[in-house]
Short mmCIF file of C-alpha atoms and ligand atoms in Angstrom, two decimals:
data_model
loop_
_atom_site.label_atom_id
_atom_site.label_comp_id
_atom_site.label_asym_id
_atom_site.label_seq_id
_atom_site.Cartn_x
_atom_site.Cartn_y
_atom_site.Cartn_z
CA UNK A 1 -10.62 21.21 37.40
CA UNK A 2 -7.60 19.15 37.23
CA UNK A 3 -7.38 15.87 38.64
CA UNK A 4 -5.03 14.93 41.51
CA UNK A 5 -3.37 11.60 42.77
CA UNK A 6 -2.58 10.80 46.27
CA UNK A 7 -2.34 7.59 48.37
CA UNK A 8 -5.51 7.14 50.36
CA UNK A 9 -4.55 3.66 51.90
CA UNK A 10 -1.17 1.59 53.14
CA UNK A 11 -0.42 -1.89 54.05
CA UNK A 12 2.90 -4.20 54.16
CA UNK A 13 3.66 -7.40 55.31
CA UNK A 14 7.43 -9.10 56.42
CA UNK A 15 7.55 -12.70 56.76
CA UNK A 16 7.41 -13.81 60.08
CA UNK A 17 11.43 -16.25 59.95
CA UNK A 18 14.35 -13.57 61.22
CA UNK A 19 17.59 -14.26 59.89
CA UNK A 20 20.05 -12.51 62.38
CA UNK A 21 23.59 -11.55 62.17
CA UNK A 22 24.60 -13.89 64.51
CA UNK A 23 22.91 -16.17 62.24
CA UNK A 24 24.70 -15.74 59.05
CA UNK A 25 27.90 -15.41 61.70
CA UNK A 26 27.47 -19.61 61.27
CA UNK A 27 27.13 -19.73 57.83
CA UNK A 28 29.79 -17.44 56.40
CA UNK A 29 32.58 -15.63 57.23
CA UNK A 30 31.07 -12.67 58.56
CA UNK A 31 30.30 -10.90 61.99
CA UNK A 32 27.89 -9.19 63.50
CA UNK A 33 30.14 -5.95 63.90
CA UNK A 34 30.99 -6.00 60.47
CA UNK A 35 27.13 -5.87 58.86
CA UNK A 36 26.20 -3.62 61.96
CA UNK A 37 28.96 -0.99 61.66
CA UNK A 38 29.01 -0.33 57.76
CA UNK A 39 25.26 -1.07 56.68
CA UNK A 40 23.16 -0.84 60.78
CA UNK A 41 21.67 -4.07 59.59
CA UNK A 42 20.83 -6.09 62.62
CA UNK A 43 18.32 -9.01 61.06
CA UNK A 44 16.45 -9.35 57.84
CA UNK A 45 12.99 -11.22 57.45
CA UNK A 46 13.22 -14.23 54.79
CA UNK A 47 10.26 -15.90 52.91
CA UNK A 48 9.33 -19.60 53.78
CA UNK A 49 10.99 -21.93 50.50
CA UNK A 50 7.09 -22.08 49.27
CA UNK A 51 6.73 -18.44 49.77
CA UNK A 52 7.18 -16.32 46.50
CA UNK A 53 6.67 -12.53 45.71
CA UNK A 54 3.37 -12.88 44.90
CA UNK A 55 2.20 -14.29 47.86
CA UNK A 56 3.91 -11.24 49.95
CA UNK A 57 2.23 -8.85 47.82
CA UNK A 58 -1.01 -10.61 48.80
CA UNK A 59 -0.54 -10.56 51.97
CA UNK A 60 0.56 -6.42 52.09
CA UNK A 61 -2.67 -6.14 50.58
CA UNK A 62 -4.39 -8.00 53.10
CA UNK A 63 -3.04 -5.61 55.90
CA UNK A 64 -4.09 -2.93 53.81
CA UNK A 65 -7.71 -4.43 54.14
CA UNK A 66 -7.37 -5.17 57.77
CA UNK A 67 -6.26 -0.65 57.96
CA UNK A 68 -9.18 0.66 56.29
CA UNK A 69 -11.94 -2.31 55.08
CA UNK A 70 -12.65 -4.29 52.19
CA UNK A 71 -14.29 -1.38 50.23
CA UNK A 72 -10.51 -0.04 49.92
CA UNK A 73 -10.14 -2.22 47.04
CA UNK A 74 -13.39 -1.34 45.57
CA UNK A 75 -13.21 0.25 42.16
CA UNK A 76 -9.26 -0.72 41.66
CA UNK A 77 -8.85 -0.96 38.00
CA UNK A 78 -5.32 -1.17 38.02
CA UNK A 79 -2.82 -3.55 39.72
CA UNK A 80 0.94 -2.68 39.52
CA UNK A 81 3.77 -4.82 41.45
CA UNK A 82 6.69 -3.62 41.47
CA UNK A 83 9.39 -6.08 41.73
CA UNK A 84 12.94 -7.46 40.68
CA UNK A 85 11.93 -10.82 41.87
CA UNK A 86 8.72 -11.66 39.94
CA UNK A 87 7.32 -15.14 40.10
CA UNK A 88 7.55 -15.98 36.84
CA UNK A 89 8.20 -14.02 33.34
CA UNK A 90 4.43 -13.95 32.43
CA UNK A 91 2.34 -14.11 33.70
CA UNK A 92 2.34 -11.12 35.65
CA UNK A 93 3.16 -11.38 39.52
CA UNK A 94 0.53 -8.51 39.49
CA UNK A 95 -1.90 -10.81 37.85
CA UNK A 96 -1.54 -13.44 40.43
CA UNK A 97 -2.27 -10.65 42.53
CA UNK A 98 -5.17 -8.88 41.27
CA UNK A 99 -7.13 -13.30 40.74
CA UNK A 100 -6.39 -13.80 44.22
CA UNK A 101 -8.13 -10.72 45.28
CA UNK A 102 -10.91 -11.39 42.09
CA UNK A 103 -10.44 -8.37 40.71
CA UNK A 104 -11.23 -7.48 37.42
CA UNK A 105 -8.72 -5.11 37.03
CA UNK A 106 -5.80 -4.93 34.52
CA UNK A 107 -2.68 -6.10 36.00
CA UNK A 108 1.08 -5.47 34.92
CA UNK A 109 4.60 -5.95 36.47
CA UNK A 110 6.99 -3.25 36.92
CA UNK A 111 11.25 -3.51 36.64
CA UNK A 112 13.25 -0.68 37.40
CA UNK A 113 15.33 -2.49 40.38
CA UNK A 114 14.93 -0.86 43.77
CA UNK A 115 12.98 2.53 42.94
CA UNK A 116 10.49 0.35 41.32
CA UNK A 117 7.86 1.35 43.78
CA UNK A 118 8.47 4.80 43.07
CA UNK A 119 8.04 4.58 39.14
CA UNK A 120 5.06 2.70 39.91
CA UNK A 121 3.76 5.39 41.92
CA UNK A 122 4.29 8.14 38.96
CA UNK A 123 2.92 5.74 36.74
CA UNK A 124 -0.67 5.44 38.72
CA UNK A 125 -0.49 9.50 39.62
CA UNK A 126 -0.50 9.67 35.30
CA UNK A 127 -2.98 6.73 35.07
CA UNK A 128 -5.14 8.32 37.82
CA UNK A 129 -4.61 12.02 36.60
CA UNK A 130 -5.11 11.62 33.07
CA UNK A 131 -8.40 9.17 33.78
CA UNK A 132 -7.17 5.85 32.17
CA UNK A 133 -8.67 4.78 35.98
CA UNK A 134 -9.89 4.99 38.90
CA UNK A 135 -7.97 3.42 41.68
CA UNK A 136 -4.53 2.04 41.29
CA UNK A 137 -2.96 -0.34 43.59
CA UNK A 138 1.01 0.04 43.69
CA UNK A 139 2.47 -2.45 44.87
CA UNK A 140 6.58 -3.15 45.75
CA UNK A 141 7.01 -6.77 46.46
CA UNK A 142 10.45 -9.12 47.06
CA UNK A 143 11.88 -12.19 47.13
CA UNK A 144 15.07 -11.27 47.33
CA UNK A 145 16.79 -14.01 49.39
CA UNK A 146 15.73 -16.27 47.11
CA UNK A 147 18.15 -14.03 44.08
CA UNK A 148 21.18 -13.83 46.82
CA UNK A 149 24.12 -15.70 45.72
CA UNK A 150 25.05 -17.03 49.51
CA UNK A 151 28.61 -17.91 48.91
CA UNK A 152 28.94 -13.87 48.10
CA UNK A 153 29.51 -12.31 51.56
CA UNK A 154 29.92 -8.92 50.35
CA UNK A 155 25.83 -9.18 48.87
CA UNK A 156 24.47 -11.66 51.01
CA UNK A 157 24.06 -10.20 54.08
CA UNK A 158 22.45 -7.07 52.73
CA UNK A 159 19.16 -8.02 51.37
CA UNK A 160 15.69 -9.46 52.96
CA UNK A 161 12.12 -10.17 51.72
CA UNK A 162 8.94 -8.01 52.04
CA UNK A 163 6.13 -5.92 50.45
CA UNK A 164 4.09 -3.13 50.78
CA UNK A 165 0.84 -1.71 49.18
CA UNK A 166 -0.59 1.32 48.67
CA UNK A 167 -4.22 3.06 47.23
CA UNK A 168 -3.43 5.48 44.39
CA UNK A 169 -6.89 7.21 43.86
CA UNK A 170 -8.03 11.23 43.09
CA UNK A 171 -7.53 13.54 46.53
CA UNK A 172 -8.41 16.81 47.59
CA UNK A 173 -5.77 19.50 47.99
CA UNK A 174 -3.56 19.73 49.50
CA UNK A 175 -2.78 15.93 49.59
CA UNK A 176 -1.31 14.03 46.75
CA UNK A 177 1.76 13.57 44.81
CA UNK A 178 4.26 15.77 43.95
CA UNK A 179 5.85 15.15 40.09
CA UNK A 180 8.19 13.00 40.56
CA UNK A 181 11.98 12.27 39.86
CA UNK A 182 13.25 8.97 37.84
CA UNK A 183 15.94 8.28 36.59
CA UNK A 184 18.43 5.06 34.96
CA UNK A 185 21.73 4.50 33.76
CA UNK A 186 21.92 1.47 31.88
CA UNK A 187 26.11 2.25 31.53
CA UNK A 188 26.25 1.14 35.10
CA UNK A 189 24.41 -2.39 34.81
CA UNK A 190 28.20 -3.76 35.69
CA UNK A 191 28.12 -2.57 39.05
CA UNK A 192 24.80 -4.03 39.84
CA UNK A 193 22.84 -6.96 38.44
CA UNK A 194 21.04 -9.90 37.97
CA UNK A 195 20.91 -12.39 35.19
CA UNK A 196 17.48 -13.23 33.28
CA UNK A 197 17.18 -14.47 29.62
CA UNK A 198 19.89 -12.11 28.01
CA UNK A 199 23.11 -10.49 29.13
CA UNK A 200 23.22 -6.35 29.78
CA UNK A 201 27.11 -6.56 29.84
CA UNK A 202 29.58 -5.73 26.92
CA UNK A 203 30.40 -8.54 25.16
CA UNK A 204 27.29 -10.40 25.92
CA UNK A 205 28.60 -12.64 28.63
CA UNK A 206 26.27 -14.94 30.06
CA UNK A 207 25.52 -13.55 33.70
CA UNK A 208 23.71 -16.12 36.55
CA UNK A 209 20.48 -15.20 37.94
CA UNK A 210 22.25 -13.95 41.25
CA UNK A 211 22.77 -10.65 42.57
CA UNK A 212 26.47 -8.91 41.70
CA UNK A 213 26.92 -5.85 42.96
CA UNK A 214 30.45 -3.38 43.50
CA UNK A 215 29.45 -1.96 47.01
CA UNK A 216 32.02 0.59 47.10
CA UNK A 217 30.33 2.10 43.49
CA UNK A 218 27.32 1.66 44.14
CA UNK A 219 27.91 3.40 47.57
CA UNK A 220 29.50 6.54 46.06
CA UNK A 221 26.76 6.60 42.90
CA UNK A 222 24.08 5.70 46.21
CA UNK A 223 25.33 8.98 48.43
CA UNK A 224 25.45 11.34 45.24
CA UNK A 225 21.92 10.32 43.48
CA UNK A 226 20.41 10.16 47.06
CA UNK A 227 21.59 14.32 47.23
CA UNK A 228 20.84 15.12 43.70
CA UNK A 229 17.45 13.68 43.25
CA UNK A 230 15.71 14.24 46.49
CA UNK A 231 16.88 18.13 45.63
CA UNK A 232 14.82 18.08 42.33
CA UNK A 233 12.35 15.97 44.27
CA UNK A 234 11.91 18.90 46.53
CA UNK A 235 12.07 21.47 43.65
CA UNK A 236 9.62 19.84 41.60
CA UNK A 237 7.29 20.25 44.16
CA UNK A 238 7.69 23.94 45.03
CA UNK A 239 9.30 23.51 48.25
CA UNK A 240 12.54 23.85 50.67
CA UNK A 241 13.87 20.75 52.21
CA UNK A 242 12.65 22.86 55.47
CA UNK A 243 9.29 22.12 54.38
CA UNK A 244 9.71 18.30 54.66
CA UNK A 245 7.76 16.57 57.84
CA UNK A 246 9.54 13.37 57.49
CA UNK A 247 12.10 11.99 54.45
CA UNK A 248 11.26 7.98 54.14
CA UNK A 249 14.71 7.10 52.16
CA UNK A 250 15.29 3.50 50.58
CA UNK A 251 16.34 1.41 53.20
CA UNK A 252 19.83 -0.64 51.32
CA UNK A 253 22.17 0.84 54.17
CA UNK A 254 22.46 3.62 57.28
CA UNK A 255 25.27 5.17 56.44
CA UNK A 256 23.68 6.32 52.83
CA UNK A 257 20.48 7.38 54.53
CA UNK A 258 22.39 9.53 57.17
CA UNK A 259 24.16 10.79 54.53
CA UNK A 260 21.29 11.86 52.88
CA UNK A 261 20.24 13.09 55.71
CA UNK A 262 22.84 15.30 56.58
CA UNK A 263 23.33 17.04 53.31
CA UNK A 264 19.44 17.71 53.69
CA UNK A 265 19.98 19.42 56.74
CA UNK A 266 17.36 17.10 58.46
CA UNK A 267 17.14 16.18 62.04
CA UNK A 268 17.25 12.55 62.73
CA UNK A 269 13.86 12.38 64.41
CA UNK A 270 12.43 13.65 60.61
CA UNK A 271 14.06 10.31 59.38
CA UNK A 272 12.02 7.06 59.18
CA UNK A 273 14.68 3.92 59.72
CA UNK A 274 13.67 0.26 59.51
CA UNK A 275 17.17 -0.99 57.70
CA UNK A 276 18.39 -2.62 61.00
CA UNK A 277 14.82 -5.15 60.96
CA UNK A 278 14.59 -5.63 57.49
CA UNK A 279 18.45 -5.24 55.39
CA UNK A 280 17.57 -4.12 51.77
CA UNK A 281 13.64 -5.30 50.58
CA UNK A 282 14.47 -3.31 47.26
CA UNK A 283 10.94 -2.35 46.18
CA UNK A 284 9.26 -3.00 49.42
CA UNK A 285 11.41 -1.30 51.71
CA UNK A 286 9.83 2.35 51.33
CA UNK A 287 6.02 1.12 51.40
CA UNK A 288 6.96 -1.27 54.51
CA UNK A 289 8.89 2.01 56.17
CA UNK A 290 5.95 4.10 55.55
CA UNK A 291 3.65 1.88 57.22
CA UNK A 292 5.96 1.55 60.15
CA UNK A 293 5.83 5.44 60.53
CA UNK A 294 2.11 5.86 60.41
CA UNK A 295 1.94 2.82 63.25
CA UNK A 296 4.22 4.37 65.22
CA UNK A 297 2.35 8.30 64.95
CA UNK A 298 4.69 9.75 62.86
CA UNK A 299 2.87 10.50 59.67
CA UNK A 300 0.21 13.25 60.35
CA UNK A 301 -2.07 15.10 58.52
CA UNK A 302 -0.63 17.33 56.09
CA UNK A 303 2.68 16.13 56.80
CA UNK A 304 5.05 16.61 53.17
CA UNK A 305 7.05 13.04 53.23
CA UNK A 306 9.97 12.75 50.74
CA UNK A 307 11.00 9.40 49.14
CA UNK A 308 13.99 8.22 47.27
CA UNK A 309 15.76 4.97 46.61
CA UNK A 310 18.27 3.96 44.22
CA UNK A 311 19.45 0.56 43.02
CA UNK A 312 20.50 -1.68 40.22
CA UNK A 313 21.91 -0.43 36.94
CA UNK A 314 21.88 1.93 37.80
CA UNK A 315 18.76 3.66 38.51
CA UNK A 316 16.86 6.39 41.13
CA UNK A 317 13.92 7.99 41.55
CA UNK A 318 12.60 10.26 44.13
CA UNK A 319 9.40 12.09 44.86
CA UNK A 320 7.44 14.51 47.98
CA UNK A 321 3.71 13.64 49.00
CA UNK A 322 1.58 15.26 51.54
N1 LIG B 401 31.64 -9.66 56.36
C1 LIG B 401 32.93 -9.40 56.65
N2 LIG B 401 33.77 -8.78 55.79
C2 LIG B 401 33.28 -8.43 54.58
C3 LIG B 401 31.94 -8.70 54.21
C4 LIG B 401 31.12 -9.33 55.16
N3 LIG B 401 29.81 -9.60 54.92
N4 LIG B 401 31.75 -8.24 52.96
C5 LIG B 401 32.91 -7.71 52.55
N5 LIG B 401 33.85 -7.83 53.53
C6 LIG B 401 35.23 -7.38 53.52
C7 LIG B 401 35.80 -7.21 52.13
O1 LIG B 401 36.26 -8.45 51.64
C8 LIG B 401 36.90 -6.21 52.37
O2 LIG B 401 38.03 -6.90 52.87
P1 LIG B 401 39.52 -6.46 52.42
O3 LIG B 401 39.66 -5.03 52.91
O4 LIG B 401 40.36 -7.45 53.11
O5 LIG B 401 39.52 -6.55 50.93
C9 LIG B 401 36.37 -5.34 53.51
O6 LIG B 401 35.30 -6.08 54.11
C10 LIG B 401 35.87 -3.99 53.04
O7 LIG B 401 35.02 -4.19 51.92
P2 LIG B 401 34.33 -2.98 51.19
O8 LIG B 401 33.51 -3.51 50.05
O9 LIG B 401 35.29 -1.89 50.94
O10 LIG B 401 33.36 -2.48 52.36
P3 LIG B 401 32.46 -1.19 52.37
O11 LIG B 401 32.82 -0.37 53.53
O12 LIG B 401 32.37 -0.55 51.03
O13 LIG B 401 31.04 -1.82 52.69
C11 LIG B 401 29.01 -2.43 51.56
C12 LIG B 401 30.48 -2.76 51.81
C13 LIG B 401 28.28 -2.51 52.88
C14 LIG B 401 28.45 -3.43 50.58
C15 LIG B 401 28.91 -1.00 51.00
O14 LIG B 401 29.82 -0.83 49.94
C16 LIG B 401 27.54 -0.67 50.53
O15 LIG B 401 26.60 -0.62 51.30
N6 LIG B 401 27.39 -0.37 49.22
C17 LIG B 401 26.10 -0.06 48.67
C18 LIG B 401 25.37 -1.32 48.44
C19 LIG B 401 23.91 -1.16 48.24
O16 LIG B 401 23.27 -0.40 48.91
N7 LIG B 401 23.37 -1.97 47.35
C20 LIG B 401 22.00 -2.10 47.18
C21 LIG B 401 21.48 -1.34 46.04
S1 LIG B 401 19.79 -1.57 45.89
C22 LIG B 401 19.52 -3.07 45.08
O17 LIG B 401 20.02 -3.31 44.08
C23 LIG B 401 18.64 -4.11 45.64
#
């Protein structure tokens, strides 16, 4: 019988220092109505200066633990982070991960900019379905303060730090994941990046290892991908967007989720929201939103969640789970 892959355990973690509105009123020239009125960001949680992706993705992973017991982890033969933010080139963040929890499982990092998590998640569904193992944990993990250019207004108020962590193992039906949407389009790295080692812009100009975004771009490619991939998202998995319990977008900005939203033809109680506590967490911000929901009673069982998030490069992905 075929296998299938489904997430049997959550965790996520947000460092404890806030960094309100009112807060960054004092450092830029910003205000609070601004950020609130065209992204419903209200504060965003920042790592300590010692405090790197790595040690966020430990400690989702550790709230995992504290859900549902040490023997969670038992039998992981895969670590995956997920991350635009990764503490160093090589070795893997994952790696640092997977020691710290002595593991002996293989361990690789993940780039695809804020669906990250997603891909991840496709990637242990194959790994899982196709037996190359066991249990996979997927994790989405940020630093992303630490990549904000501060004298940018128009980025810097937009992005915080977190992670979340998730189980990836074989599940009965009808849980597990749907097939999955991804998608990239490297044409649009000029609207949103980051500098590393190389350049991804004609011409080859050297670019800093800051975030540069177009927000008004982004924002139109953010509303159409968010419309066009949850559809297929939906599709792939046989069903009506009536059939979806509760859609857990990306969180980057509420206006693009309600927009999402309403071209869904949701209700807003079937809409998990955690942009106004967090700003953008890129990779983390869908694992971290999840958890919130199942806290808070709104995941139950055989609920069909949908998922999408877009980001830098441009890039999407999108996928149902039940
Ligand atoms: N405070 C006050 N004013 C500001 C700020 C700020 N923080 N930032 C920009 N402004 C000003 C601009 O200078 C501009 O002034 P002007 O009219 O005098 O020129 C004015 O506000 C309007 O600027 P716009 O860029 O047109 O504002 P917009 O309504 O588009 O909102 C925003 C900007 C919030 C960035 C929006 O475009 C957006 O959310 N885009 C999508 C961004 C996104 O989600 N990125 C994340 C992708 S995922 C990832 O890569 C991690």
């Amino acid at each position: 019988m075929d296998r299938r892959a489904g997430i049997t355990a959550l965790g996520a973690y947000a460092p404890p220092t806030v960094l309100t509105n009112q807060d960054l009123e004092t450092r830029m020239d910003t205000s609070d109505e601004w950020i609130r009125t065209r992204t419903g960001i209200r504060r965003r949680h920042v790592a300590a200066e010692d405090e790197f992706t790595s040690d966020l993705a430990f400690r989702s992973v550790e709230d995992l633990l504290r859900r549902y017991g040490d023997e969670a982890l038992a039998g992981v033969d895969m670590v995956i982070v997920a991350t635009n933010t990764p503490d160093a080139l090589f070795p893997a963040t994952a790696a640092l991960v997977q020691h710290r929890f002595g593991l002996t499982a293989g361990a690789f990092d993940l780039l695809a900019a804020c669906p990250g998590w997603i891909y991840a998640l496709s990637v242990a569904k194959a790994y899982v379905e196709n037996g190359q193992c066991r249990k996979v944990l997927a994790i989405g993990a940020e630093a992303l303060t630490k990549l904000v250019d501060w004298d940018d207004r128009s980025t810097a108020v937009l992005f915080g730090d977190g992670a979340g962590a998730a189980v990836v193992e074989e599940v009965e039906a009808p849980y597990g994941l749907a097939p999955m949407v991804l998608g990239a389009d490297g044409g649009g790295a000029e609207h949103l990046h980051a500098g590393a080692v190389g350049a991804c812009l004609p011409g080859g100009a050297k670019l800093t290892p800051k975030v540069v975004m177009n927000g008004r771009e982004v924002f139109k490619f953010a509303v159409r991908v968010m419309d066009t991939a949850t559809i297929e998202a939906i599709d792939k998995a046989g069903l009506t967007p009536d059939d979806i319990e509760l859609f857990v977008p990306h969180q980057a900005n509420f206006r693009i989720i309600d927009a999402a939203r309403e071209r869904l033809g949701l209700p807003e109680e079937r809409v998990v929201v955690t942009v106004d506590e967090y700003g953008n967490n890129s990779t983390a911000s869908i694992p971290l939103a999840m958890t919130h929901a199942l806290d808070d009673g709104r995941i139950r069982d055989g609920d069909r969640l949908l998922i999408v998030a877009f980001g830098g490069g441009l890039s999407w992905a999108a996928g149902v789970m039940t």
